[in-house]
XYZ file of C-alpha atoms in Angstrom:
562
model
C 36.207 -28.879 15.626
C 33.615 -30.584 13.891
C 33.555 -30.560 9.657
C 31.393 -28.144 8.179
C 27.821 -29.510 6.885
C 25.909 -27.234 4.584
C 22.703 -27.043 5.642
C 19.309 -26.042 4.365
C 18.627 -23.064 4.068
C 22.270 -21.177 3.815
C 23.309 -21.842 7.336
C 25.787 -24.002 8.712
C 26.617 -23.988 12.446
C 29.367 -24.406 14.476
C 29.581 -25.844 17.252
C 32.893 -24.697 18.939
C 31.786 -22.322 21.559
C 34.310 -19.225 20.215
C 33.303 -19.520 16.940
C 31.339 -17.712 14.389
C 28.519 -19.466 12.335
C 29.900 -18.494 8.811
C 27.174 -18.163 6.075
C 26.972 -20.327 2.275
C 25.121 -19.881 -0.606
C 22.385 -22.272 -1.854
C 23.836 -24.618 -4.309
C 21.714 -22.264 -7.013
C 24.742 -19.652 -6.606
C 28.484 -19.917 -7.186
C 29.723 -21.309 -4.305
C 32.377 -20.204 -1.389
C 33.780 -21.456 1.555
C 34.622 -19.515 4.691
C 37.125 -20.561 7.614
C 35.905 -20.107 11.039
C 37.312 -17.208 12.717
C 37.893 -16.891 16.354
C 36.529 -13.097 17.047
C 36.996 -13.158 20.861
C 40.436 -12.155 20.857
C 41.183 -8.489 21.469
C 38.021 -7.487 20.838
C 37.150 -4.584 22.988
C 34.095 -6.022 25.800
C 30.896 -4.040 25.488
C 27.606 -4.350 27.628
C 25.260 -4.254 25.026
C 24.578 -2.971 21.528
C 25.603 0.185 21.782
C 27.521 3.275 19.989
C 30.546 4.686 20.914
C 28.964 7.847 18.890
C 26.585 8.776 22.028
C 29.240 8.446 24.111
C 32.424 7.899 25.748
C 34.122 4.421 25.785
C 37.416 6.173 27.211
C 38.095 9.917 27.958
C 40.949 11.347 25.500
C 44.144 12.066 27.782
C 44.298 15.424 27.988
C 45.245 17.339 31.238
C 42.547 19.929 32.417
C 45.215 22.522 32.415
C 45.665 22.191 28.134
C 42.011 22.455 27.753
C 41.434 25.930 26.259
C 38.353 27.564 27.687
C 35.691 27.452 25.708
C 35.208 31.615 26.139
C 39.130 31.405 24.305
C 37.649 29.201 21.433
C 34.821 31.270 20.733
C 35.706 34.521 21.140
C 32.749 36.155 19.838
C 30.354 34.687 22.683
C 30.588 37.564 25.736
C 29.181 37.159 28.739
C 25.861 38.254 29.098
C 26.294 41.788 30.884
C 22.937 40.889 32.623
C 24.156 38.287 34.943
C 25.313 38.189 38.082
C 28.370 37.209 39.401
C 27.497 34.207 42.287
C 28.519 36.157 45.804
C 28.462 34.476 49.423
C 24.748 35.804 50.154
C 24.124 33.760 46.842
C 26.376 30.620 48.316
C 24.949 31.244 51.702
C 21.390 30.843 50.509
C 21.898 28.101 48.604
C 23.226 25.817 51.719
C 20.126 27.419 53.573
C 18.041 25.472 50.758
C 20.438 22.407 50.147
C 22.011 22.279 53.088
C 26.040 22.601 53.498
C 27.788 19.198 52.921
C 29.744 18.464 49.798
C 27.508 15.981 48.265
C 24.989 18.767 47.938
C 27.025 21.727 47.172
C 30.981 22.163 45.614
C 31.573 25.817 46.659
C 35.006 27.627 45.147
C 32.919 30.776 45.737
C 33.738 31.549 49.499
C 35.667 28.138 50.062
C 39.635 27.493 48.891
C 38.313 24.416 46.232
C 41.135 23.682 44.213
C 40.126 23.648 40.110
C 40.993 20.448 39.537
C 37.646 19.641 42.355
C 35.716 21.264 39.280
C 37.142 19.155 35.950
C 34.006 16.451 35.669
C 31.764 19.055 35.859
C 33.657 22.306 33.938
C 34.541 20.271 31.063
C 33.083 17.309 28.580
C 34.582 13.678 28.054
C 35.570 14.994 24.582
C 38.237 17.750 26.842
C 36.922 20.043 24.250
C 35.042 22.320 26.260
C 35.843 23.953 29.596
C 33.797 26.638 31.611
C 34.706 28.695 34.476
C 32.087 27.578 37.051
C 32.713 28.048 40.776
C 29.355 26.563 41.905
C 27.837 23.309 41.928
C 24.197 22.515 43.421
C 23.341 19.280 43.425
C 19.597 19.292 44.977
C 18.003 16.085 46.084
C 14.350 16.823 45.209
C 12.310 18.451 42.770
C 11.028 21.185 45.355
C 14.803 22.025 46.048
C 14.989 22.365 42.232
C 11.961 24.835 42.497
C 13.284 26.958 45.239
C 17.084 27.034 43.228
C 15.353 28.187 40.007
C 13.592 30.838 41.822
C 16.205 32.553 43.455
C 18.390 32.586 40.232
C 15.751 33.715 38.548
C 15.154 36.589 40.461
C 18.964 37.255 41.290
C 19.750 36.845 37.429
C 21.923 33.865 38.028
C 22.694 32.066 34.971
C 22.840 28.271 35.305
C 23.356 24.708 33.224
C 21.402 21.847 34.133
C 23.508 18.707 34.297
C 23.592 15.232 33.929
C 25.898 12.822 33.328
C 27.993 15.355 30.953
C 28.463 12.437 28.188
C 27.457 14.849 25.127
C 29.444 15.646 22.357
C 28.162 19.299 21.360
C 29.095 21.388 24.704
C 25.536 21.360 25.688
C 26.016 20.594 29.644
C 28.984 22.502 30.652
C 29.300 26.069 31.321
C 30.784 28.636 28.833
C 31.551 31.404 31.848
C 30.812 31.539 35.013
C 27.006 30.341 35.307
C 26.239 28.002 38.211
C 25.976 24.164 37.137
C 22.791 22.561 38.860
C 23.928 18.733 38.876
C 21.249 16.359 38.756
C 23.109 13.195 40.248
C 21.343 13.437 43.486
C 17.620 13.207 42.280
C 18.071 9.166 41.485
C 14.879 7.475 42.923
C 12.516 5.052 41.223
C 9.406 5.960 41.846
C 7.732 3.283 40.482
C 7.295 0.395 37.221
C 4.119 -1.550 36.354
C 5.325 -4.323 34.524
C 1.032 -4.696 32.921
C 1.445 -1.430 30.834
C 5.068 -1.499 30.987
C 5.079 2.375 32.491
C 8.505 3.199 34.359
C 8.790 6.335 36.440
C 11.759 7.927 37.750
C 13.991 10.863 38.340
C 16.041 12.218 36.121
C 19.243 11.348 37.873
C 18.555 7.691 37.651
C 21.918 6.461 35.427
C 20.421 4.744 32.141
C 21.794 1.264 33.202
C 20.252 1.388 36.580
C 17.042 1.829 35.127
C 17.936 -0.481 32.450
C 18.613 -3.591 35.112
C 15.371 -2.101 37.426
C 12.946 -2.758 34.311
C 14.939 -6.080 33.537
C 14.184 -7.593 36.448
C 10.901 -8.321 35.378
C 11.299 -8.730 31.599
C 11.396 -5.525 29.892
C 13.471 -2.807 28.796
C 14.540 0.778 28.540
C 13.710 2.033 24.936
C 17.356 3.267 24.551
C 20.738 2.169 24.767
C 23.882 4.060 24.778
C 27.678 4.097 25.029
C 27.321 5.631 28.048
C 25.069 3.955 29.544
C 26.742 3.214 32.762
C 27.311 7.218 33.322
C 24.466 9.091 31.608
C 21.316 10.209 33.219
C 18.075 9.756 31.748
C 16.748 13.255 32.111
C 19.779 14.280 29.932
C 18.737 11.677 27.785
C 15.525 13.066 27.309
C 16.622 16.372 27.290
C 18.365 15.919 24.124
C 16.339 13.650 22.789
C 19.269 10.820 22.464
C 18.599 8.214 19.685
C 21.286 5.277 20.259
C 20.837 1.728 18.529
C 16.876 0.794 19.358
C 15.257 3.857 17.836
C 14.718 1.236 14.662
C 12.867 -1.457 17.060
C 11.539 1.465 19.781
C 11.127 4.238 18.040
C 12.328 8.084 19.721
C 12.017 9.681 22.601
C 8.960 11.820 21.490
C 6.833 8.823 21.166
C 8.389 6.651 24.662
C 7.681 9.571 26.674
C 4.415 9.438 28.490
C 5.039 12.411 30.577
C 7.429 14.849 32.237
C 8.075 16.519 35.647
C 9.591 20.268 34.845
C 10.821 23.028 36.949
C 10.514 26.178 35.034
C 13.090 29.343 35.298
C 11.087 30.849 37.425
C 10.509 27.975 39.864
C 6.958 26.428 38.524
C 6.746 23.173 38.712
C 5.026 21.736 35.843
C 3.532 18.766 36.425
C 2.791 16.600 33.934
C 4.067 13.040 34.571
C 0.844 10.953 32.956
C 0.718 7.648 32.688
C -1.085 7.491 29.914
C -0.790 6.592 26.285
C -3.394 8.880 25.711
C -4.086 12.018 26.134
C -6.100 14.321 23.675
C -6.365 17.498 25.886
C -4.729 20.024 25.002
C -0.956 21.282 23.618
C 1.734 18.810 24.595
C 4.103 20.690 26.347
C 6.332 17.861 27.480
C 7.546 17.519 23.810
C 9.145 21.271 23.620
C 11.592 19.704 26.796
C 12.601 16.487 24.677
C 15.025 17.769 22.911
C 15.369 21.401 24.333
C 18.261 20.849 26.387
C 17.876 22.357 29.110
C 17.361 25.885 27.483
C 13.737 26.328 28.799
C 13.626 24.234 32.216
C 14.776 21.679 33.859
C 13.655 18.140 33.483
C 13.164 16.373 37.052
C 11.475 13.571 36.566
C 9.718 11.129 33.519
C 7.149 8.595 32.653
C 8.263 6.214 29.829
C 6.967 3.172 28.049
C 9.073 0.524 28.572
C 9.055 -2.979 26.141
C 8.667 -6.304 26.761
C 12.383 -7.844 27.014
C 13.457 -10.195 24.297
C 14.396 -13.215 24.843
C 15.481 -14.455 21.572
C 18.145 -12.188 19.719
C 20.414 -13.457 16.524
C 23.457 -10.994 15.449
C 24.810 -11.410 12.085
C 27.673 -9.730 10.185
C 27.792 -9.556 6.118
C 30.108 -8.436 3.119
C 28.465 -6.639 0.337
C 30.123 -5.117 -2.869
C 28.539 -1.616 -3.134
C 26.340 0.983 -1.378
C 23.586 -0.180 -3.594
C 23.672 -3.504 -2.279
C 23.465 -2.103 1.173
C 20.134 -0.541 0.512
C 18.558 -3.291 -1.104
C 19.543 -5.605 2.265
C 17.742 -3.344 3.905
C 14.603 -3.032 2.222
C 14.677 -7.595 2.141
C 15.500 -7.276 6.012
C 12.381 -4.415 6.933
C 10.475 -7.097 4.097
C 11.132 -10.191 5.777
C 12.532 -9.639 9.459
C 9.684 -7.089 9.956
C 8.454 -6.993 14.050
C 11.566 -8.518 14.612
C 14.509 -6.627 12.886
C 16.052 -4.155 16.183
C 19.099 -2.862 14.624
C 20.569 -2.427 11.042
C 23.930 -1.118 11.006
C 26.138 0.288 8.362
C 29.983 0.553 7.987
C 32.653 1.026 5.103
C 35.544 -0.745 4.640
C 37.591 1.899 5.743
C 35.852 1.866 9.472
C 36.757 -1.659 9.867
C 40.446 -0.981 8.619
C 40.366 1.528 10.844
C 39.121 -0.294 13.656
C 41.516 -2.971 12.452
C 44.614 -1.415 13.279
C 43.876 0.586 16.164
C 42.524 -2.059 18.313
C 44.460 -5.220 17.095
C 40.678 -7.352 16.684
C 40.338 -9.630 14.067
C 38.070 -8.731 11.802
C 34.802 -11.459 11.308
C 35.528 -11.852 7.658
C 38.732 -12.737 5.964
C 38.126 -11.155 2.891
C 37.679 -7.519 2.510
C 34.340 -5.876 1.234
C 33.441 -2.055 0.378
C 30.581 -2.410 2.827
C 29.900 -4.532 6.124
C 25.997 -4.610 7.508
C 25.936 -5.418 11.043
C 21.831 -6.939 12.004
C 20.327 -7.874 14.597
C 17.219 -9.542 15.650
C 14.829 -9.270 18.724
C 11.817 -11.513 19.355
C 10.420 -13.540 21.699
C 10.026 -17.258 19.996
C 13.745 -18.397 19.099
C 12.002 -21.125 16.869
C 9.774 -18.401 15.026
C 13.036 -16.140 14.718
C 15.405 -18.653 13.528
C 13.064 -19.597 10.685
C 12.430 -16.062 9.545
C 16.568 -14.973 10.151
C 17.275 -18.172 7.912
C 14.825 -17.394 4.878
C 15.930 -13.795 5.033
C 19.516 -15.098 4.676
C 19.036 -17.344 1.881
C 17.247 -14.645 -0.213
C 20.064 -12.114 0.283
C 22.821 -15.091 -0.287
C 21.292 -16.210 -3.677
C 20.103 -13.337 -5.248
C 24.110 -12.337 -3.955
C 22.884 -8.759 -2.238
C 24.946 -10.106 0.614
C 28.849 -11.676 -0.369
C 29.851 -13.112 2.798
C 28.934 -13.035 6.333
C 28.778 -15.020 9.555
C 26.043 -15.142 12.252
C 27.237 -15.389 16.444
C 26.315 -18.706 18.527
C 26.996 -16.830 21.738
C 26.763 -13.917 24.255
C 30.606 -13.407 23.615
C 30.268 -14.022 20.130
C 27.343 -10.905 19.784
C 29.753 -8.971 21.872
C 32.365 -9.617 19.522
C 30.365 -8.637 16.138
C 29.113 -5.420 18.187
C 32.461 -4.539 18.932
C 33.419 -4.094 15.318
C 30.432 -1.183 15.243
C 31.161 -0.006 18.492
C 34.623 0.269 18.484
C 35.223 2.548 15.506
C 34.720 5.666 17.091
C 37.280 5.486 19.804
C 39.507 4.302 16.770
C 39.546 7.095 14.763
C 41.489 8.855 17.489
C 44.358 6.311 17.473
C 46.446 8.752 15.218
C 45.257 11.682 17.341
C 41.893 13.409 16.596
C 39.039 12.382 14.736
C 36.471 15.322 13.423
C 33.059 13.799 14.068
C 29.919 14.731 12.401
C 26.230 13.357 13.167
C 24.235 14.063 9.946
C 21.041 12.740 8.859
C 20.576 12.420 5.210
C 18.043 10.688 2.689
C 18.916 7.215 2.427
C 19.650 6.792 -1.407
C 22.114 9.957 -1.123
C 23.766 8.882 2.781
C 27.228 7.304 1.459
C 27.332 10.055 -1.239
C 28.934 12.606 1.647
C 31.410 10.272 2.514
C 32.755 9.945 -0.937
C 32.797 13.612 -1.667
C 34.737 14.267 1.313
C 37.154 11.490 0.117
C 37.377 13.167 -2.970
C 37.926 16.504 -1.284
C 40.585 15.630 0.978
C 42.805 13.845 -2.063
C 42.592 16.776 -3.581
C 43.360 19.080 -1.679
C 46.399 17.470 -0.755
C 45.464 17.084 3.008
C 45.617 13.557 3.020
C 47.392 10.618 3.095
C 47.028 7.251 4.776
C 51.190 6.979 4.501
C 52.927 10.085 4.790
C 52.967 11.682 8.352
C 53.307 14.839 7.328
C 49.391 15.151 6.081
C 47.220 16.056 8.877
C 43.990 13.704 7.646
C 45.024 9.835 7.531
C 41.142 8.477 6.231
C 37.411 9.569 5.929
C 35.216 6.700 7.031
C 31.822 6.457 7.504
C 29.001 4.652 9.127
C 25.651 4.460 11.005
C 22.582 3.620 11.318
C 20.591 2.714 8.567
C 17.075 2.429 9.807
C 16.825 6.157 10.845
C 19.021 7.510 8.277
C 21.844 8.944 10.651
C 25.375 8.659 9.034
C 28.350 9.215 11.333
C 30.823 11.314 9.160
C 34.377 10.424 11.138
C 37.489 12.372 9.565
C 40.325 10.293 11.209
C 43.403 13.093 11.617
C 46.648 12.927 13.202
C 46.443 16.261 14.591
C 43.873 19.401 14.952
C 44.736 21.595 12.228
C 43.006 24.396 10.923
C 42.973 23.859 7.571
C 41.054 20.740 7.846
C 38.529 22.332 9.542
C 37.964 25.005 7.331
C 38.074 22.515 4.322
C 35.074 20.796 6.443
C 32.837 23.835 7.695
C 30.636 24.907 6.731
C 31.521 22.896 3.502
C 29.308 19.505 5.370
C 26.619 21.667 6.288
C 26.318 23.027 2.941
C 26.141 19.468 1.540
C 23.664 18.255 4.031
C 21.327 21.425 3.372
C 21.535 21.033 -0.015
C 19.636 17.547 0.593
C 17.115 18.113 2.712
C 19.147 16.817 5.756
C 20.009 17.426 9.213
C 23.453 19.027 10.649
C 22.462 16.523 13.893
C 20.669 13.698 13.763
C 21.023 12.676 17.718
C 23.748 14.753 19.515
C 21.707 18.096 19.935
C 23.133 21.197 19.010
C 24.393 22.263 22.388
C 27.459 24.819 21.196
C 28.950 23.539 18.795
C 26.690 23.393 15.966
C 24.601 26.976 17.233
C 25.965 29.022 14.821
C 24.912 26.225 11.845
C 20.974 25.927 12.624
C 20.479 27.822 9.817
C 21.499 24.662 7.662
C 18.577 22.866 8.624
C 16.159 24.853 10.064
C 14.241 28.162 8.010
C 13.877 31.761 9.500
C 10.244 31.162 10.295
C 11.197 28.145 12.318
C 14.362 29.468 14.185
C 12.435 32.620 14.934
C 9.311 30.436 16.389
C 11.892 28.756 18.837
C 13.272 31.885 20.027
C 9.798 32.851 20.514
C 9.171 29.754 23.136
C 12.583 30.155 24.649
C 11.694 33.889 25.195
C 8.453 33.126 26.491
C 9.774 30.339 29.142
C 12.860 32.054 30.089
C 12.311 35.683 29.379
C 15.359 36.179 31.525
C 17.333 33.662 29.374
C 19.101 32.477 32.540
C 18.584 28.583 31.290
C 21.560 27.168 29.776
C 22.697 30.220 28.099
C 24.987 30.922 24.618
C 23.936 27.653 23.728
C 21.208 26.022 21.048
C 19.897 29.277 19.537
């Protein structure tokens, strides 16, 4: 390996192709000198920048059979008295409509369909969840969709749209018995202008498909996800998933050109535009981003779809306090500006963390309170470089950032990602890991994570040592440029005390600030009974207004949301 030459401004680069590009002060600032670290080794592959916190990287093992059902864990929620149970007139008409093989309809109704045929779809990735459903439609076009909806409707059939099932709230699996109407089928392009960038498609289209469809002539999906080989991108609209390019691309409300529906009662609401404008009327297609299948199902979409980058930097820095953190944000929306696509958070205790359950070296050899993961997307490498290297050289003299190191390669980006990515699948490497999705005003964000810190220590629940303490850390991280902290309370088994030390305790803290109980993961069933936290009367009472006035049969997705 070549010697290290300081270069102007405070870059140096190494050439060894499994190396990271370490970063120096100007020779105005105390100086320091950082090995080169080889971060290929054991770090855990990922396809792109993505978070483990939309999705899952690898299913917890738990046998279907230990899965309580979800009725069990909420015993409060009864089954609406209203609905019908599914009957082989109601099986009978549904092959008439979808016809009989498998791969449109999984029938334990009238057929001898073993449970286990029923785990992808009864239960989430999280094996927290698990419904009773005997039924599975899976229709292959939108007017099959229509003719479904109808019959329910009218029959008082209760059902759950589905897509991929990657969520984390319960929001696609069935609490009783409804009938699950499985999107997977429904997976056509329908067409992509690469002038206006304008991609449409069905909702059963898997994120990475259209991903690689839009790639192929140079642009890109507007989201990015863990999941992104398994999760649908009607689901993805449907609850309004966020992911790591919401900074660069902005949400779902404002990619969204236009939606196909199919209401409860079989309407088909058609209102796939092309258009980036539109002044004519209410937009409608924004109550279904982000409604979750509680007022119809979404069939189809029409989303604005970037120009691909070709020139993208990743670099990974130290800093000394949460104070720091903010003011390396504010230089990198200052100076990085158009090109600045991701600005990730994470405290040392989510690299430890990450550390010991996955065996990857970490980038930097010294340890820091905070680590800022960045990364740029342009399309001039020149242009990029020059603005990536005076941002740098600010943050290194006026010493915001302490340390850090910049990749030279695909594997070396994959590397750095993988110490964001992988810290959610690591707080389960002692057993369980209590997740919360929060979003909080930026100067207060770290401030939760501290006060559950303090909590835990003293309430003697914790210990990073002794076995005998359920809770071994509290880390947390996220994503700075929309505010959304990732609350992770690393345990080494479920216990109830711990959760009643954290609910509705976070909530309360949250509300307190103005916040959010879920910044990207949708309410689904698990946070229901909290909406109160974050939304007022007035506003919870309008929803239940549109809900009623969609599905006045409340067939849609039901005991879920509100």
């Amino acid at each position: 390996m070549p010697p290290l030459h300081r270069l102007t401004p405070a870059l140096r680069r190494l050439r060894a192709p499994n190396t990271l590009c370490p970063l120096s002060r100007p020779s105005t600032s105390r100086s320091f000198h950082l090995s080169p670290r080889t971060l290929d080794e054991k770090a855990s592959p990922t396809t792109s920048a993505s978070s483990a916190d939309h999705a899952p990287q690898e299913a917890p093992d738990r046998a279907q059979s230990k899965i309580k059902y979800t009725s069990d864990s909420y015993p409060d929620l009864k089954r609406d008295s209203r609905f019908k149970k599914v009957t082989k007139e109601d099986v009978e008409h549904f092959r008439s409509v979808l016809g009989s093989s498998e791969a449109a309809i999984l029938d334990g109704v009238t057929n001898e369909t073993g449970e286990e045929d029923f785990e992808s779809f009864n239960s989430d990735w999280m094996r927290k969840y698990r419904g009773q459903c005997r039924l599975v439609l899976k229709p292959e076009t939108t007017e099959q969709v229509s003719k479904v909806l109808k019959y329910c409707n009218e029959q008082m059939l209760a059902v759950v749209p589905q897509g991929g099932n990657s969520g984390l709230v319960g929001g696609s699996v069935p609490v009783f018995d409804e009938i699950i109407i499985n999107l997977s089928r429904m997976n056509q392009v329908r067409s992509f202008d690469d002038v206006s960038g304008v991609l449409v498609a069905e909702s059963g289209v898997i994120l990475q498909q259209a991903d690689e469809h839009v790639a192929k002539q140079s642009h890109i999906f507007p989201l990015d996800l863990g999941a992104k080989g398994t999760c649908q991108i009607g689901a993805n609209v449907a609850t309004n998933a966020g992911g790591l390019r919401l900074l660069r691309y902005g949400s779902m409300h404002g990619n969204i050109l236009g939606l196909e529906c199919v209401l409860p009662d079989g309407t088909i609401m058609d209102d796939l535009s092309k258009l980036r404008k539109n002044n004519t009327g209410y937009d409608l297609k924004q109550l279904f981003i982000g409604g979750e299948g509680t007022i119809g199902i979404i069939t189809a979409i029409s989303i604005l779809c970037p120009q691909r980058s070709n020139a993208v930097n990743v670099a990974y820095f130290g800093l000394e306090s949460y104070e720091k953190v903010m003011e390396a944000f504010k230089e990198a929306k200052k100076q990085l500006g158009e090109i600045l696509s991701a600005f990730e958070l994470m405290d040392a205790a989510s690299q430890s963390l990450y550390h010991k359950a996955s065996g990857a070296k970490l980038p930097l050899e010294a340890e820091h309170p905070f680590y800022c993961l960045i990364e740029t997307s342009g399309s001039n490498t020149e242009h990029d470089s020059e603005k990536l290297n005076a941002f740098l050289e600010h943050v290194m003299s006026e010493e915001i950032v302490s340390d850090g190191v910049m990749a030279e390669s695909e594997t070396q980006v994959q590397s750095l990602w993988a110490c964001r990515e992988g810290i959610s699948e690591a707080g389960q490497h002692w057993g369980g890991v209590y997740k919360y999705d929060l979003s909080i005003p930026l100067p207060e964000l770290y401030e939760l994570v501290e006060d559950a810190r303090k909590m835990f220590e003293g309430n003697g629940l914790m210990s990073a040592e002794d076995e005998s303490f359920p809770v071994v850390d509290v880390v947390g991280y996220g994503h700075m440029g929309d505010s959304n902290l990732h609350l992770n309370v690393a345990v080494r088994r479920y216990d109830k005390e711990v959760e009643k030390a954290l609910e509705p305790w976070v909530y309360e803290w949250v509300a307190k600030r103005q916040g959010s109980i879920s910044a990207e993961h949708g309410l689904g069933i698990a946070k229901k009974a909290y909406i109160g936290y974050s939304r007022s009367e007035t506003m919870i009472k309008l929803m239940k207004q549109v809900k009623g006035l969609f599905d006045p049969n409340g067939i849609m997705n039901p005991y879920k949301y509100i």
